[in-house]
Amino acid sequence: MRLHNIAAGLLMAGALTSATSTLTTPAPPAPVAHSSTGWIGIRLVDAPVELRADSRARRYIIDHLAPGTVIHRRLEVSNTTRSPQHVALYPAGAQIQQHKFQFAPGHTANELSTWTSINRHEVILAPHTRSLVTATVTVPKDAAPGEHYSMIWAEMTKDPPPGGGVREINRVGIRMYLSVGGGNPPAADFTIDSLTAQRAPTGQQIVSAQVRNTGGRALDLSGELSLSGKSLHAGPFTVQTGTTLAPGDSGPVTVPLPEQIPNGPWNARLRLESGTTRHTARATIQFPSTAGTAQAVTAKDDISYPAVALLAVLSAAAAATILLIHTKRWSH
């Protein structure tokens, strides 16, 4: 048997879900599982109204639910091949380990996956068609508080040709991040602690940031790095995605530079985000001339010009309001 797992960055499409009001989301690019004849895709259709600004709300199932809560979410499964496809649907376990969202093999279950059911275990899709199914999450009344992770998979199997061969299994899925507890959901937050300049044995320059999850929710980090020096500017360079940090976890986020630039020193400005949680930090770095790693430099929080301008505007508005109040008092 040969099993193809799509890379973590492509595996998930979907929407944040809530136990209350939801909206129908525009279709984001669906993750796909390829076979020799085409591919299948899966995405979430519903998202909570209050999280419409969260980019992760269109890709992952993320929610905060009290014990005893039941939610229903619609998923769309699509077939762009030129032949009918039998697509199996099932939940399975996942966990965050070594700063990655890692999937359990096959149908291996965990706590959250046992709370999850799908109204149809299989769909038969004609060529170039799609179908809706419903996933239900039932949180037990005695569920322990904390975060739970799992997957909802869509799987396509191709039997070996007559005369022998291998059975090909392709699957694609949607991540699930579920926080159990009462009251408001835990806040998401992080700090950028340090920046480090590196040079790989191949000569490629890399900037690594040490990031600490200081909030109560898991983070999927993305962003960009800009470098500036004496009359020189480089970037922005895209952060390598795939880093997921559990609450309380700390790990590296890397930015491989696609081109050679002078060693520096450079004023580095790194912007990172996970959903609507965003931070920017600055540090002065210099790349080593040969393969190796420079000393880590403590990063400082960066308040960009727009933020400073906004503070100035707000301060001016507050001053104008106070002046207006005093003027009205004098008029009496």
Short mmCIF file of C-alpha atoms in Angstrom, two decimals:
data_model
loop_
_atom_site.label_atom_id
_atom_site.label_comp_id
_atom_site.label_asym_id
_atom_site.label_seq_id
_atom_site.Cartn_x
_atom_site.Cartn_y
_atom_site.Cartn_z
CA MET A 1 0.00 0.00 0.00
CA ARG A 2 1.23 3.44 -0.85
CA LEU A 3 -0.10 6.40 1.11
CA HIS A 4 0.24 9.98 -0.15
CA ASN A 5 -0.17 12.72 2.46
CA ILE A 6 -0.35 16.22 1.05
CA ALA A 7 2.11 18.63 2.67
CA ALA A 8 0.91 20.40 5.81
CA GLY A 9 0.61 23.78 4.14
CA LEU A 10 -1.75 22.37 1.46
CA LEU A 11 -3.73 19.92 3.53
CA MET A 12 -6.22 22.22 5.13
CA ALA A 13 -9.04 24.33 3.83
CA GLY A 14 -11.95 25.47 5.84
CA ALA A 15 -13.50 27.94 8.17
CA LEU A 16 -13.57 28.73 11.82
CA THR A 17 -16.77 27.51 13.37
CA SER A 18 -18.87 28.72 16.23
CA ALA A 19 -21.72 27.39 18.28
CA THR A 20 -23.71 30.52 17.40
CA SER A 21 -24.26 32.46 14.18
CA THR A 22 -22.44 31.45 11.00
CA LEU A 23 -22.10 32.79 7.51
CA THR A 24 -21.44 31.16 4.17
CA THR A 25 -17.87 31.85 3.13
CA PRO A 26 -16.59 32.55 -0.38
CA ALA A 27 -14.78 29.47 -1.61
CA PRO A 28 -11.07 29.61 -0.74
CA PRO A 29 -8.65 27.50 -2.77
CA ALA A 30 -9.50 23.97 -1.69
CA PRO A 31 -6.72 21.60 -0.69
CA VAL A 32 -6.45 18.74 -3.11
CA ALA A 33 -5.40 15.11 -3.15
CA HIS A 34 -4.02 14.08 -6.51
CA SER A 35 -4.30 10.75 -8.27
CA SER A 36 -3.00 9.78 -11.68
CA THR A 37 -6.31 10.93 -13.20
CA GLY A 38 -7.04 14.14 -11.31
CA TRP A 39 -7.80 15.28 -7.81
CA ILE A 40 -10.38 15.68 -5.07
CA GLY A 41 -10.76 18.73 -2.85
CA ILE A 42 -12.46 19.60 0.42
CA ARG A 43 -13.37 22.90 2.10
CA LEU A 44 -15.64 24.23 4.81
CA VAL A 45 -18.70 26.21 3.80
CA ASP A 46 -19.63 27.87 7.11
CA ALA A 47 -17.77 30.38 9.27
CA PRO A 48 -18.77 32.33 12.39
CA VAL A 49 -19.82 35.91 11.73
CA GLU A 50 -17.69 37.27 14.57
CA LEU A 51 -14.51 35.81 13.06
CA ARG A 52 -14.98 36.95 9.46
CA ALA A 53 -11.74 39.00 9.63
CA ASP A 54 -9.66 35.98 10.64
CA SER A 55 -7.88 34.45 7.64
CA ARG A 56 -7.70 31.09 9.42
CA ALA A 57 -11.50 31.16 9.60
CA ARG A 58 -11.63 30.24 5.92
CA ARG A 59 -9.30 27.26 6.23
CA TYR A 60 -9.53 25.51 9.60
CA ILE A 61 -12.21 24.44 12.06
CA ILE A 62 -11.34 26.42 15.17
CA ASP A 63 -13.73 26.93 18.05
CA HIS A 64 -14.14 27.39 21.79
CA LEU A 65 -16.98 25.28 23.18
CA ALA A 66 -18.40 24.58 26.60
CA PRO A 67 -18.78 20.94 27.71
CA GLY A 68 -22.07 19.52 26.44
CA THR A 69 -22.13 21.71 23.30
CA VAL A 70 -23.07 20.30 19.88
CA ILE A 71 -22.16 22.08 16.63
CA HIS A 72 -22.79 21.25 12.96
CA ARG A 73 -20.59 22.39 10.08
CA ARG A 74 -21.02 21.88 6.33
CA LEU A 75 -18.17 20.66 4.15
CA GLU A 76 -17.94 20.65 0.38
CA VAL A 77 -16.19 17.76 -1.37
CA SER A 78 -15.31 18.22 -5.05
CA ASN A 79 -14.14 16.01 -7.91
CA THR A 80 -12.36 17.52 -10.92
CA THR A 81 -11.37 14.24 -12.52
CA ARG A 82 -12.93 12.89 -15.70
CA SER A 83 -14.32 9.81 -13.99
CA PRO A 84 -16.65 9.06 -11.04
CA GLN A 85 -14.90 8.92 -7.67
CA HIS A 86 -15.73 7.15 -4.41
CA VAL A 87 -14.57 9.45 -1.63
CA ALA A 88 -14.43 8.17 1.96
CA LEU A 89 -14.93 10.70 4.75
CA TYR A 90 -13.75 10.19 8.33
CA PRO A 91 -12.25 11.97 11.36
CA ALA A 92 -8.83 10.98 12.73
CA GLY A 93 -6.41 12.19 15.37
CA ALA A 94 -3.73 14.88 15.22
CA GLN A 95 -1.35 16.59 17.61
CA ILE A 96 1.18 19.41 17.77
CA GLN A 97 4.70 18.06 18.13
CA GLN A 98 8.11 19.55 17.32
CA HIS A 99 6.42 22.83 16.33
CA LYS A 100 4.33 21.11 13.63
CA PHE A 101 0.69 20.09 13.26
CA GLN A 102 1.15 16.33 12.83
CA PHE A 103 -1.45 13.85 11.62
CA ALA A 104 -2.04 10.41 13.10
CA PRO A 105 -1.61 7.56 10.59
CA GLY A 106 -4.67 6.18 8.85
CA HIS A 107 -7.85 6.11 10.92
CA THR A 108 -6.04 6.39 14.28
CA ALA A 109 -8.42 8.15 16.68
CA ASN A 110 -7.94 10.57 19.53
CA GLU A 111 -10.33 12.29 21.92
CA LEU A 112 -11.56 15.02 19.56
CA SER A 113 -11.97 12.67 16.60
CA THR A 114 -14.24 10.43 18.71
CA TRP A 115 -16.45 13.49 19.37
CA THR A 116 -16.71 14.12 15.61
CA SER A 117 -19.07 12.41 13.18
CA ILE A 118 -19.99 12.92 9.52
CA ASN A 119 -23.49 12.31 8.20
CA ARG A 120 -22.14 10.43 5.16
CA HIS A 121 -19.15 8.12 5.36
CA GLU A 122 -18.80 8.05 1.58
CA VAL A 123 -19.83 10.16 -1.38
CA ILE A 124 -19.84 9.11 -5.03
CA LEU A 125 -19.02 12.11 -7.18
CA ALA A 126 -19.60 12.29 -10.92
CA PRO A 127 -16.86 14.00 -12.98
CA HIS A 128 -16.51 17.72 -12.23
CA THR A 129 -19.15 17.75 -9.49
CA ARG A 130 -19.27 18.59 -5.81
CA SER A 131 -21.35 17.53 -2.82
CA LEU A 132 -22.15 18.86 0.66
CA VAL A 133 -21.83 16.82 3.83
CA THR A 134 -22.26 17.77 7.48
CA ALA A 135 -19.78 17.28 10.30
CA THR A 136 -21.08 17.21 13.88
CA VAL A 137 -18.96 17.77 16.98
CA THR A 138 -20.50 16.66 20.28
CA VAL A 139 -18.46 17.75 23.29
CA PRO A 140 -19.11 15.47 26.28
CA LYS A 141 -20.48 17.09 29.42
CA ASP A 142 -17.47 15.81 31.37
CA ALA A 143 -14.86 16.93 28.79
CA ALA A 144 -11.71 18.29 30.40
CA PRO A 145 -10.79 21.92 29.62
CA GLY A 146 -7.98 22.61 27.20
CA GLU A 147 -7.09 22.41 23.52
CA HIS A 148 -7.75 19.40 21.29
CA TYR A 149 -6.61 18.73 17.71
CA SER A 150 -7.78 16.37 14.97
CA MET A 151 -8.53 16.06 11.25
CA ILE A 152 -11.46 15.45 8.93
CA TRP A 153 -10.19 13.49 5.93
CA ALA A 154 -11.50 12.95 2.40
CA GLU A 155 -9.84 9.86 0.95
CA MET A 156 -9.72 8.49 -2.59
CA THR A 157 -8.52 4.95 -3.23
CA LYS A 158 -7.41 3.47 -6.53
CA ASP A 159 -7.15 -0.32 -6.79
CA PRO A 160 -4.12 -1.88 -8.50
CA PRO A 161 -4.42 -2.70 -12.21
CA PRO A 162 -5.18 -6.27 -13.30
CA GLY A 163 -2.10 -8.41 -12.98
CA GLY A 164 -0.83 -6.76 -9.81
CA GLY A 165 0.63 -3.52 -8.55
CA VAL A 166 0.10 -1.20 -5.64
CA ARG A 167 -3.08 0.19 -4.19
CA GLU A 168 -2.93 3.98 -4.25
CA ILE A 169 -4.50 6.01 -1.45
CA ASN A 170 -4.71 9.81 -1.63
CA ARG A 171 -6.26 11.91 1.10
CA VAL A 172 -6.76 15.55 1.90
CA GLY A 173 -8.21 17.06 5.04
CA ILE A 174 -9.24 19.94 7.26
CA ARG A 175 -7.52 20.70 10.56
CA MET A 176 -9.58 20.99 13.73
CA TYR A 177 -8.52 23.15 16.69
CA LEU A 178 -11.03 22.91 19.53
CA SER A 179 -10.75 24.65 22.89
CA VAL A 180 -12.98 23.29 25.66
CA GLY A 181 -14.03 25.53 28.54
CA GLY A 182 -16.56 28.01 29.82
CA GLY A 183 -16.75 31.74 29.25
CA ASN A 184 -14.93 33.61 26.52
CA PRO A 185 -12.30 31.83 24.40
CA PRO A 186 -8.68 32.09 25.56
CA ALA A 187 -6.82 34.96 23.93
CA ALA A 188 -4.17 34.23 21.29
CA ASP A 189 -0.84 36.01 21.61
CA PHE A 190 2.90 35.59 21.07
CA THR A 191 6.24 37.34 21.38
CA ILE A 192 9.17 37.52 18.97
CA ASP A 193 12.12 37.05 21.33
CA SER A 194 15.18 37.10 19.08
CA LEU A 195 16.48 37.10 15.49
CA THR A 196 19.46 35.10 14.25
CA ALA A 197 21.33 35.37 10.94
CA GLN A 198 22.60 32.10 9.47
CA ARG A 199 24.44 30.83 6.41
CA ALA A 200 23.82 27.27 5.29
CA PRO A 201 26.60 25.04 3.91
CA THR A 202 25.10 25.71 0.46
CA GLY A 203 25.66 29.43 1.01
CA GLN A 204 21.98 30.29 1.38
CA GLN A 205 21.27 33.01 3.91
CA ILE A 206 18.56 32.37 6.50
CA VAL A 207 17.02 34.46 9.25
CA SER A 208 15.57 32.56 12.19
CA ALA A 209 13.22 34.04 14.80
CA GLN A 210 12.55 32.52 18.20
CA VAL A 211 8.82 32.87 18.89
CA ARG A 212 6.99 32.11 22.12
CA ASN A 213 3.26 31.37 22.33
CA THR A 214 2.09 33.40 25.33
CA GLY A 215 -1.64 32.94 24.71
CA GLY A 216 -4.15 30.17 25.18
CA ARG A 217 -4.62 29.03 21.56
CA ALA A 218 -2.42 27.27 19.04
CA LEU A 219 -0.74 29.47 16.43
CA ASP A 220 -0.03 28.92 12.72
CA LEU A 221 2.59 31.53 11.89
CA SER A 222 3.19 33.36 8.62
CA GLY A 223 4.58 36.75 7.66
CA GLU A 224 7.47 38.54 5.98
CA LEU A 225 10.93 39.95 6.63
CA SER A 226 12.33 43.26 5.33
CA LEU A 227 15.98 44.33 5.52
CA SER A 228 17.38 47.84 5.27
CA GLY A 229 20.91 49.24 5.46
CA LYS A 230 22.92 52.20 4.26
CA SER A 231 21.05 53.11 1.06
CA LEU A 232 20.19 49.42 0.61
CA HIS A 233 16.92 47.58 0.96
CA ALA A 234 16.14 43.88 0.53
CA GLY A 235 12.88 41.99 0.64
CA PRO A 236 10.25 41.57 1.70
CA PHE A 237 11.01 37.85 2.05
CA THR A 238 8.25 35.38 2.85
CA VAL A 239 8.33 33.44 6.10
CA GLN A 240 8.52 29.69 5.64
CA THR A 241 5.10 28.42 6.69
CA GLY A 242 4.36 25.24 8.59
CA THR A 243 5.33 26.32 12.12
CA THR A 244 2.56 25.62 14.62
CA LEU A 245 3.04 26.44 18.30
CA ALA A 246 0.85 25.03 21.05
CA PRO A 247 0.03 27.25 24.06
CA GLY A 248 3.17 27.74 26.13
CA ASP A 249 5.40 26.41 23.37
CA SER A 250 8.44 28.19 21.93
CA GLY A 251 10.11 27.49 18.61
CA PRO A 252 11.87 28.85 15.55
CA VAL A 253 10.29 30.51 12.53
CA THR A 254 12.62 30.71 9.53
CA VAL A 255 12.95 32.98 6.51
CA PRO A 256 15.15 31.50 3.74
CA LEU A 257 16.42 34.25 1.45
CA PRO A 258 15.94 33.37 -2.24
CA GLU A 259 18.88 35.55 -3.33
CA GLN A 260 22.34 36.50 -2.11
CA ILE A 261 22.67 39.87 -0.40
CA PRO A 262 25.60 41.61 1.37
CA ASN A 263 26.41 40.33 4.85
CA GLY A 264 25.31 43.56 6.49
CA PRO A 265 24.81 44.76 9.12
CA TRP A 266 21.10 44.98 8.36
CA ASN A 267 18.18 46.48 10.21
CA ALA A 268 15.77 43.54 10.15
CA ARG A 269 12.02 44.05 10.51
CA LEU A 270 9.98 40.86 10.93
CA ARG A 271 6.19 40.83 10.81
CA LEU A 272 4.43 37.66 11.98
CA GLU A 273 0.75 36.81 12.24
CA SER A 274 -1.61 34.01 13.12
CA GLY A 275 -5.16 34.90 12.16
CA THR A 276 -5.88 38.35 13.56
CA THR A 277 -2.98 38.23 16.05
CA ARG A 278 -0.03 40.20 14.65
CA HIS A 279 3.33 41.41 15.97
CA THR A 280 6.34 43.12 14.41
CA ALA A 281 9.87 43.17 15.83
CA ARG A 282 13.20 44.74 14.86
CA ALA A 283 16.85 43.79 15.40
CA THR A 284 20.24 44.52 13.83
CA ILE A 285 21.71 41.37 12.29
CA GLN A 286 24.75 40.41 10.21
CA PHE A 287 25.19 37.23 8.17
CA PRO A 288 28.35 35.17 8.72
CA SER A 289 30.76 35.06 5.75
CA THR A 290 31.01 31.27 5.92
CA ALA A 291 28.62 28.50 6.88
CA GLY A 292 27.47 29.01 10.45
CA THR A 293 25.15 30.84 12.79
CA ALA A 294 25.65 34.31 14.21
CA GLN A 295 24.80 35.13 17.80
CA ALA A 296 21.09 35.61 18.46
CA VAL A 297 20.04 39.26 18.82
CA THR A 298 17.23 40.27 21.16
CA ALA A 299 14.29 41.58 19.17
CA LYS A 300 12.45 44.74 20.10
CA ASP A 301 8.78 45.36 19.50
CA ASP A 302 8.25 47.63 16.53
CA ILE A 303 5.56 50.32 16.45
CA SER A 304 5.23 51.12 12.78
CA TYR A 305 4.53 54.57 11.38
CA PRO A 306 0.79 53.89 10.78
CA ALA A 307 0.40 52.86 14.41
CA VAL A 308 2.25 55.96 15.63
CA ALA A 309 0.17 58.13 13.31
CA LEU A 310 -3.00 56.52 14.62
CA LEU A 311 -1.96 57.23 18.20
CA ALA A 312 -1.28 60.84 17.25
CA VAL A 313 -4.68 61.16 15.61
CA LEU A 314 -6.40 59.62 18.62
CA SER A 315 -4.50 61.93 20.98
CA ALA A 316 -5.46 64.95 18.87
CA ALA A 317 -9.08 63.82 18.82
CA ALA A 318 -9.07 63.37 22.60
CA ALA A 319 -7.56 66.84 23.06
CA ALA A 320 -10.17 68.36 20.75
CA THR A 321 -12.94 66.63 22.69
CA ILE A 322 -11.65 67.98 26.01
CA LEU A 323 -11.36 71.48 24.52
CA LEU A 324 -14.91 71.23 23.19
CA ILE A 325 -16.20 70.19 26.60
CA HIS A 326 -14.46 73.14 28.28
CA THR A 327 -15.80 75.51 25.62
CA LYS A 328 -19.34 74.32 26.22
CA ARG A 329 -18.93 74.73 29.95
CA TRP A 330 -17.74 78.33 29.49
CA SER A 331 -20.72 79.05 27.22
CA HIS A 332 -23.15 78.47 30.06
#
